[in-house]
Structures are given as C-alpha cells and as structure tokens.
Coordinates of C-alpha atoms in Angstrom, one line a residue:
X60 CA -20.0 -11.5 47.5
X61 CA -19.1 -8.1 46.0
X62 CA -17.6 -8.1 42.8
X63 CA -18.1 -4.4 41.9
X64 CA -14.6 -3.0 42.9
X65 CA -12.8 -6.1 41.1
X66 CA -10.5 -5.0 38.0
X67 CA -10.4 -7.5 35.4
X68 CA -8.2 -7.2 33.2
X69 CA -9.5 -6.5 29.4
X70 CA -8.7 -8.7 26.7
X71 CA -8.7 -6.9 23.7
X72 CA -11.4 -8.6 21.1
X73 CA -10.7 -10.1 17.9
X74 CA -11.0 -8.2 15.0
X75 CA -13.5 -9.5 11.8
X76 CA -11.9 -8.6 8.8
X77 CA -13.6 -9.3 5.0
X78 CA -12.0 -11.4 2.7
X79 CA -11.1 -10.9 -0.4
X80 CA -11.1 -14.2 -3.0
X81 CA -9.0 -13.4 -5.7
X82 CA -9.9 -16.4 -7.7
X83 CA -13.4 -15.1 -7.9
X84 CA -15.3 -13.8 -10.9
X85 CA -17.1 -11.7 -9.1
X86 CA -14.8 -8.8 -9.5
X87 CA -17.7 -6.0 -8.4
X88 CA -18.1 -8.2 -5.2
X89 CA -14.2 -8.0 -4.1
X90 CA -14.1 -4.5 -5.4
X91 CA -17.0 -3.6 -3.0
X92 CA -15.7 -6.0 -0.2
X93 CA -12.2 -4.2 -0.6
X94 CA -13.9 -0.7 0.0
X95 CA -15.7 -1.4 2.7
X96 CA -12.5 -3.0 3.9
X97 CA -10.2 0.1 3.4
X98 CA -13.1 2.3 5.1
X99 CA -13.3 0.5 7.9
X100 CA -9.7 -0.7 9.0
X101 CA -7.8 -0.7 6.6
X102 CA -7.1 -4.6 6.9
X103 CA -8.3 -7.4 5.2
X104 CA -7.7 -11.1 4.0
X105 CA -6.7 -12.3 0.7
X106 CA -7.5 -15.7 0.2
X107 CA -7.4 -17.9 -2.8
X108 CA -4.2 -16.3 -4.4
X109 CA -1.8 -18.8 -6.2
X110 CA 0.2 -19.3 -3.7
X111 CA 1.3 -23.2 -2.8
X112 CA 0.9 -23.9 1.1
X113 CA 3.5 -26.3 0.5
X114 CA 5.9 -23.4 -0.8
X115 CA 4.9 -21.1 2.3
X116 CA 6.0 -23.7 4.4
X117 CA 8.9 -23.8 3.0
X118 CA 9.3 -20.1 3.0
X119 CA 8.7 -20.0 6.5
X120 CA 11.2 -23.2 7.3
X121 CA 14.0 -21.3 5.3
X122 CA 13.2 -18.1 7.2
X123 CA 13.5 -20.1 10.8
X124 CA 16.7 -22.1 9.5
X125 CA 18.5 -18.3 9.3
X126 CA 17.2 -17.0 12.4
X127 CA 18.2 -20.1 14.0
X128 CA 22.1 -19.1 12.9
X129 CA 24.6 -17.7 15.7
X130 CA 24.4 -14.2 16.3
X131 CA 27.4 -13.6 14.9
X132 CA 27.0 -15.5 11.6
X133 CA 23.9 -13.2 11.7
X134 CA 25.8 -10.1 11.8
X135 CA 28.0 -11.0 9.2
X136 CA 25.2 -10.3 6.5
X137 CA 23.7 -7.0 8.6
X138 CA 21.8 -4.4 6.8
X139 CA 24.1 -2.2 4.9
X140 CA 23.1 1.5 3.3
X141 CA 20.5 -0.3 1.0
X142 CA 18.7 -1.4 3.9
X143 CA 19.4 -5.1 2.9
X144 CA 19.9 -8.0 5.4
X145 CA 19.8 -8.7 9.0
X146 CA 18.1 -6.3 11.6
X147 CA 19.2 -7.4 14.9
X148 CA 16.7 -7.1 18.4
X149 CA 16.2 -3.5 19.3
X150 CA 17.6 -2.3 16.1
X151 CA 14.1 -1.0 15.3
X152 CA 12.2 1.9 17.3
X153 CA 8.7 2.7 15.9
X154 CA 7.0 4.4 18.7
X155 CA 9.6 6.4 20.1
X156 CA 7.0 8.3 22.1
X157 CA 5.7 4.7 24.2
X158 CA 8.6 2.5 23.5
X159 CA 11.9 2.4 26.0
X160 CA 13.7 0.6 23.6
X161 CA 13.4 -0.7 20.3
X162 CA 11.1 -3.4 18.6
X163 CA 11.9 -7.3 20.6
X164 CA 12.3 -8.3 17.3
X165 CA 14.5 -9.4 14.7
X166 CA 14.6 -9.3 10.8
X167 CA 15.9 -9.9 7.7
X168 CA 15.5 -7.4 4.7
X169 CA 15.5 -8.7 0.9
X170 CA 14.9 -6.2 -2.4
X171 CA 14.4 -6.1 -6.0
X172 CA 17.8 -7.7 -6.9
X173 CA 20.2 -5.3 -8.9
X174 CA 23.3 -5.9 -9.8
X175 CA 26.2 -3.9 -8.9
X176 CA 26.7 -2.7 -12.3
X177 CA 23.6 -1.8 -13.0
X178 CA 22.9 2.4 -12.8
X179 CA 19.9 1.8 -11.0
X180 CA 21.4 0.3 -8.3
X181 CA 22.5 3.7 -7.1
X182 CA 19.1 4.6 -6.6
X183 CA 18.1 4.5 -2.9
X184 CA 17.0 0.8 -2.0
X185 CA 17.7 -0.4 -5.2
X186 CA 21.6 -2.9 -5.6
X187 CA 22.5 -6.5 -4.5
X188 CA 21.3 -8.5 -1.9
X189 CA 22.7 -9.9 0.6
X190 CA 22.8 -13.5 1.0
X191 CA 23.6 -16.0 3.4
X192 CA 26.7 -18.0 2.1
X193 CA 25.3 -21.3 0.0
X194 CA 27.2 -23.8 1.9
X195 CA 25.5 -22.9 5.0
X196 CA 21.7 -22.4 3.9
X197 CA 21.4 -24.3 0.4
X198 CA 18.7 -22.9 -1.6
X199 CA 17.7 -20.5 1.1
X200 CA 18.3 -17.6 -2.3
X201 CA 16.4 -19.3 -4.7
X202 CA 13.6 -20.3 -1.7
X203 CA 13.3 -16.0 -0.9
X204 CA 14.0 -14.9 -4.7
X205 CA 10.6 -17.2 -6.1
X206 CA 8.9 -15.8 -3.2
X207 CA 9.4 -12.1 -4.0
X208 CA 8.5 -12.6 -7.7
X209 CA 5.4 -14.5 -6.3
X210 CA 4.0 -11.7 -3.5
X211 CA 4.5 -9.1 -6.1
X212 CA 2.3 -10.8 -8.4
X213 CA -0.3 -11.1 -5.4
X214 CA 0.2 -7.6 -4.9
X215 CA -0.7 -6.3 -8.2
X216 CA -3.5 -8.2 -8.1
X217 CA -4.8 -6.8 -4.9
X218 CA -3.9 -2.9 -6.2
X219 CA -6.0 -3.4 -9.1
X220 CA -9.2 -4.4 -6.8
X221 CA -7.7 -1.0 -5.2
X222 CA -7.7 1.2 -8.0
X223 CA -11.2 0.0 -9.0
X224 CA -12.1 0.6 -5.7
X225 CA -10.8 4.2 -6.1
X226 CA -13.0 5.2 -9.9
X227 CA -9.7 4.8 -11.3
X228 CA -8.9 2.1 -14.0
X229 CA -7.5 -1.3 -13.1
X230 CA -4.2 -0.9 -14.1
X231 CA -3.7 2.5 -12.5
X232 CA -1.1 1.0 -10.4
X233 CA 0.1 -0.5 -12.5
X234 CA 2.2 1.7 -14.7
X235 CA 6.2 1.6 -15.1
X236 CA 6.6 5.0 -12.7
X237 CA 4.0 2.9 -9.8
X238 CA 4.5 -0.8 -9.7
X239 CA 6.4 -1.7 -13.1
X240 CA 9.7 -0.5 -11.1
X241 CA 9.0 -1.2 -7.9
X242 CA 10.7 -0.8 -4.7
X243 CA 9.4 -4.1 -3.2
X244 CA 10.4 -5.2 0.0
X245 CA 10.6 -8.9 1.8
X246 CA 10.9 -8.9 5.6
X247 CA 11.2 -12.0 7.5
X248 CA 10.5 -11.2 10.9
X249 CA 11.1 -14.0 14.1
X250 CA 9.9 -12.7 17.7
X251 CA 12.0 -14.2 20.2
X252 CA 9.8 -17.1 22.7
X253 CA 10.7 -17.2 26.2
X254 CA 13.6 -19.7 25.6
X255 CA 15.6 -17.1 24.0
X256 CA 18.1 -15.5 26.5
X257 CA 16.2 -11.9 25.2
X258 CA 13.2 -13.0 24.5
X259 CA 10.4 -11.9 26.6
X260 CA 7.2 -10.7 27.4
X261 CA 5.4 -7.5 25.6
X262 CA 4.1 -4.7 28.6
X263 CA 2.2 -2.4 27.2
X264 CA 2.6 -0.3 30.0
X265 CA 5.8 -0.3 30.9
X266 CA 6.6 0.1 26.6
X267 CA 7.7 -3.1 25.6
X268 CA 6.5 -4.7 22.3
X269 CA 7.6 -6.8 20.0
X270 CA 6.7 -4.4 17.6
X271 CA 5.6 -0.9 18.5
X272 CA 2.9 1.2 16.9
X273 CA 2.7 2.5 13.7
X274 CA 1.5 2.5 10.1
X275 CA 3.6 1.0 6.8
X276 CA 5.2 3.6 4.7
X277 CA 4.0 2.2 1.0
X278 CA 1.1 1.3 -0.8
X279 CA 0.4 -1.8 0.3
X280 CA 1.6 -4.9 2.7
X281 CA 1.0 -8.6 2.6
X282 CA 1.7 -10.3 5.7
X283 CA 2.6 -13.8 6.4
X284 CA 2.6 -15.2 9.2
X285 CA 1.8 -18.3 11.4
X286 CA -0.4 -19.8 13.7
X287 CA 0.4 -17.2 17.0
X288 CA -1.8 -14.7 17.7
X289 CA 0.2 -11.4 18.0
X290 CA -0.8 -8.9 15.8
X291 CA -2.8 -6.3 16.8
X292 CA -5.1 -3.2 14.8
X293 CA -6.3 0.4 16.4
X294 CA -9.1 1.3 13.3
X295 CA -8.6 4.8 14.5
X296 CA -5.6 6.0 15.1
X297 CA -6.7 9.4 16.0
X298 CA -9.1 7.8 19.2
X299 CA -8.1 8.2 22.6
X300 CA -7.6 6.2 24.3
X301 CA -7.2 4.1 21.5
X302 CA -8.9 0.7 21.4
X303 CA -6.9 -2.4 20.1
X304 CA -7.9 -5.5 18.8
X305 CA -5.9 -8.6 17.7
X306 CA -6.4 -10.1 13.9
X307 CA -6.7 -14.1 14.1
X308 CA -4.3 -15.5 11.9
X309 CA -6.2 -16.9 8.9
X310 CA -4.6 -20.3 7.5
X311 CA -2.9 -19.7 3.8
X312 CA -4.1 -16.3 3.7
X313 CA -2.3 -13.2 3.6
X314 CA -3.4 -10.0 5.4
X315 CA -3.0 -7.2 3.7
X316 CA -3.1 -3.5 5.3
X317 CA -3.2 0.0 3.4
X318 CA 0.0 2.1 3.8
X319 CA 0.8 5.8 4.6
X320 CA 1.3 6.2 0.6
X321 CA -2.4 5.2 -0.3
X322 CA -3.7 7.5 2.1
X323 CA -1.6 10.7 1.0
X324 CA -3.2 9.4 -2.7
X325 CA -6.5 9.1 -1.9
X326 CA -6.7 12.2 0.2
X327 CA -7.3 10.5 3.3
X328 CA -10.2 8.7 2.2
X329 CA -8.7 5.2 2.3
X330 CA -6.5 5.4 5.8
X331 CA -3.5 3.5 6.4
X332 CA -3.8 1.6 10.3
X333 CA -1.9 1.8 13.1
X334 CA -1.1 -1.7 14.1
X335 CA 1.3 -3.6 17.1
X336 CA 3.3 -6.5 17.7
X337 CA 2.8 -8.0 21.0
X338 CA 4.7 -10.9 22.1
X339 CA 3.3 -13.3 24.5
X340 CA 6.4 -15.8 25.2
X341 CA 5.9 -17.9 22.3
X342 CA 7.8 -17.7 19.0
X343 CA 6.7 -16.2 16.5
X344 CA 7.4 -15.6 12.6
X345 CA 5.7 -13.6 10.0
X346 CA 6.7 -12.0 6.6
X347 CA 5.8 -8.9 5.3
X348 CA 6.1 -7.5 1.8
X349 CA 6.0 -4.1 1.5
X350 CA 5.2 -2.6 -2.0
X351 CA 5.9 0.6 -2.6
X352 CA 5.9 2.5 -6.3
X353 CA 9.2 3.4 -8.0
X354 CA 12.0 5.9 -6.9
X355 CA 10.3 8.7 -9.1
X356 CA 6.5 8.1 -8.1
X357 CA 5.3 11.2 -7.0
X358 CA 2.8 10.6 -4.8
X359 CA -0.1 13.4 -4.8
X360 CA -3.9 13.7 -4.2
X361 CA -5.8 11.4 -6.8
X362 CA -8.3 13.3 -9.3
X363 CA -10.9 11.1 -8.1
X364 CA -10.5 12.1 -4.4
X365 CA -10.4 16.0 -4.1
X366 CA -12.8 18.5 -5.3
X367 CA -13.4 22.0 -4.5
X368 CA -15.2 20.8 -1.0
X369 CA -12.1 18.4 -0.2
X370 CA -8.9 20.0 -1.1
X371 CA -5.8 18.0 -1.4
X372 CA -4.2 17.7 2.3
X373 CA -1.0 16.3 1.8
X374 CA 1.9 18.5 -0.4
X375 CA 3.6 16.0 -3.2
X376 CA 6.3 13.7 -2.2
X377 CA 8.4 11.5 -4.5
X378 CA 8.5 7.7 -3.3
X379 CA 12.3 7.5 -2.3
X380 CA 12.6 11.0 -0.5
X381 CA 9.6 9.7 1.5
X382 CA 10.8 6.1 2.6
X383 CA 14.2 7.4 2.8
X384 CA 13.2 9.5 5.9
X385 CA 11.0 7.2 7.1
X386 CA 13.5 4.5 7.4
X387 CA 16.2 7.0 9.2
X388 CA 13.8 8.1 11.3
X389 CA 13.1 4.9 12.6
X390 CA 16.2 2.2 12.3
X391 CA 19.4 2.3 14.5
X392 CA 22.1 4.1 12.3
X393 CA 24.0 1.8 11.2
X394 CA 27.7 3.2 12.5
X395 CA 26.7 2.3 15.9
X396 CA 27.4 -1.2 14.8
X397 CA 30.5 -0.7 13.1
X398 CA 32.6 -3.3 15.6
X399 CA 30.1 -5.7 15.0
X400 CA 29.8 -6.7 12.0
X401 CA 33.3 -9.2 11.2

C-alpha cells in the first residue's frame, strides 16, 4: 500500500527545558543552567522555591471559585483604568495580525495594593484593587494578597540568578528604582472547556487561540498552571515558518519566561519568546505573575552587553510609558463596555 501522498498531521514536540533548583548551593550551577536557558528559549523551570503545594492548590481553588461566578457578578468587578480586575473572553487581542478575534480566554488582574490616598496610586498601574465582595468569596483577598507577596519573593530570587547570569552583581535588580517598587502583576487565567456555552476549540488556521502569540512586556514571568497541556514556545521568533513546541507542565514548578524588558536591557542577548495558548476542549487554569521594574526604571542597554562591536539597539524607555502602550495596544478599550458593567 502507498503511503507516500498521505498527510499526517504534525504534532508539534515537547519542549525540554532546564531547571532551575533554587534551594541549591550550587549557585554557579543555576547561574550557568539559567544562561544556557535564556540563550536558548528563553523558558525554564524553577523548582524547589518555598512555595506550599498545599497553598497552590488553594490558590488555584480560589481562582476557579471566581471564574465559576455568573457573568454578570463577573462584570461587576471588571478591569477599570488601573488595569485591575476581570477581563472577560475576547477582551484581549495579541496577535492582531493571525487572530479574528480576541484571546478565548478570561482573566482576572490583581496589583501592588495602594490605597486611594496614597500619591502613588496615581501613578499608572499603581491604586486599589478590586475585590470580590467578602460574603460571596470568603478569604479569596487574603488567599491572592499572600500569594503576590510570595511570587515576588520567587521572583527576586530568580532575577538575581539573572543578573549573575548577566556579569552584573546579584542584587542588580534589585534596587528601589528596579524591583524594590515594583509594578507586579497577578493574572488568573481560566480557558473555557467544551462545556462552556463559548468555549471551544483553538484553529490555528482559521486564528483561533486561547491565547494568541506574543512575548510578555516585563522582566520576568512565573507561570502557574495545571495539569493540561496548552502552552506552547516558538525559540525563534524571527523563523519562518515558525516551529512550535508545547512545554509539559512540571508539577509544583513554576515556568518562568524572559520578557520584552530583559531583552531591550541586555541588548538582545537574552531574548524574550514568543509563546501561544492553545485550547484543546478541556479547561484550563494557569497564573501568571508578571514583574516588571518601577514606574521610573529606565530601561536602556546594560554596560555589560554593548561595546563598540555591539551598539545599543533599542533607544531608552521608562517602565510605565512602555507597558502603558503595550497594554492599549492590546486590551479592548474599556468604554466599549460601559453598559456592562452594573
């Protein structure tokens, strides 16, 4: 029989990603692990990192209690100005140039808390966030709040392996203008299963995803997520056609990828990875913590990654003109929902 002419379809492979252990001594082994990491995807695993599985769990059982809400209690607490609280399916477009509507997902956006009194909170991303009312998710607040305290400490621990990584001292990143004020970010994200009335199928080819294509904004971002495979990588996003490959979900590990930020620092050295949601009919949650460096960073070429040979190639940017336009450019503007919200 003649099999030559048969198309089978190409299951993308699973990517191997290093891991990083940062309970280990061995700081010269993660910081060389890291490097390789950041040269070669982007992506990695953090294992080992202080984090309960018996608090994740209950992280990610808070997270499906809210999504599990009607739409319109959902609506009631929808992201406002500060980018702070619900994102409802569709509201989010990140590949306009493959995607015919927005992201089959929804979210839920919690910051640095800052109260309205406070003069930072009229910095961009910075004020109060929004939370569910008490009596109908008891201790979903203080479940989200420990948990952003808890990733940023992760974080910093990762972005000093980073600036080691980069000839730079360990607590580069770690200065009040980078990540003593940070604009950190929690996002619960729940892809819709096949039971939900919208919840369907991703297409590739007919540009529907559960989360289009693109690379984070900041320095860094831990993901969280559970047991579904959904997540895909493209190492290089400059190939074409470009090749994806899925990242297995490692239990009580976070994977962490490199953001557009890190890149513009390190002169393009360490490259932040284009990466894709797609949804195959189950439900699916994940979290991701963004970390970004404060409202004033200005993020330019490191001295330890330009020389005469390798000029800087990206022009200075301060941290909140840059995620300001980056979130316009790719969220639903908000008075398009202005008879929603009750």
């Amino acid at each position: 029989m003649e099999n030559s002419k048969i198309n089978h379809p190409i299951v993308p492979a699973i990517s191997k990603l290093n891991c990083i252990d940062l309970s280990s001594p061995d700081i010269q082994n993660s910081v060389s692990l890291l490097k390789q990491a950041c040269l070669d995807s982007g992506f990695f695993y953090v294992i080992n990192h202080g984090i309960s599985q018996e608090f994740m769990d209950e992280v990610f059982e808070q997270s499906r209690r809210f999504f599990e809400l009607p739409i319109d209690e959902k609506m009631k607490l929808l992201r406002n100005e500060k980018n702070r609280g619900y994102t409802p399916v569709l509201d989010e477009l990140l590949d306009s140039e493959n995607q015919v509507n927005g992201d089959y997902k929804e979210g839920y956006y919690i910051g640095v808390e800052v109260p309205e009194d406070d003069p930072a909170s009229e910095k961009p991303f910075y004020g109060p966030n929004q939370w569910p009312p008490t009596d109908l998710l008891p201790g979903w607040r203080e479940t989200m709040e420990k948990y952003h305290q808890e990733a940023l400490r992760v974080a910093k621990a990762v972005a000093k392996i980073i600036a080691l990584a980069l000839d730079l001292d360990g607590d580069f990143f770690d200065k009040p203008e980078m990540l003593g004020e940070p604009i950190a970010t929690s996002r619960l994200l729940h892809y819709e299963g096949v039971r939900h009335v919208t919840g369907r199928m991703s297409d590739p080819d007919n540009g529907i995803f559960g989360a289009g294509a693109h690379s984070d904004y900041g320095l860094i971002t831990l993901l969280a997520t559970d047991d579904n495979l959904g997540l895909q990588i493209c190492k290089d996003k400059d190939s074409n056609p470009q090749i994806w490959e899925y990242v297995a979900p490692l239990k009580g590990a976070f994977v962490v990828n490199l953001g557009d930020m890190l890149e513009r620092w390190s002169n393009g050295i360490f490259r932040s990875t284009l990466h894709r949601v797609l949804g195959n009919g189950q439900e699916r949650y994940s979290i991701a913590y963004f970390v970004e460096p404060s409202h004033d960073c200005v993020v330019e070429c490191l001295p330890s990654c330009k020389s005469e040979t390798n000029p800087p190639k990206f022009p200075p940017v301060t941290c909140a003109a840059y995620l300001s336009q980056r979130y316009k450019d790719t969220h639903t503007d908000l008075s398009s929902y202005q008879n929603s919200k009750t």
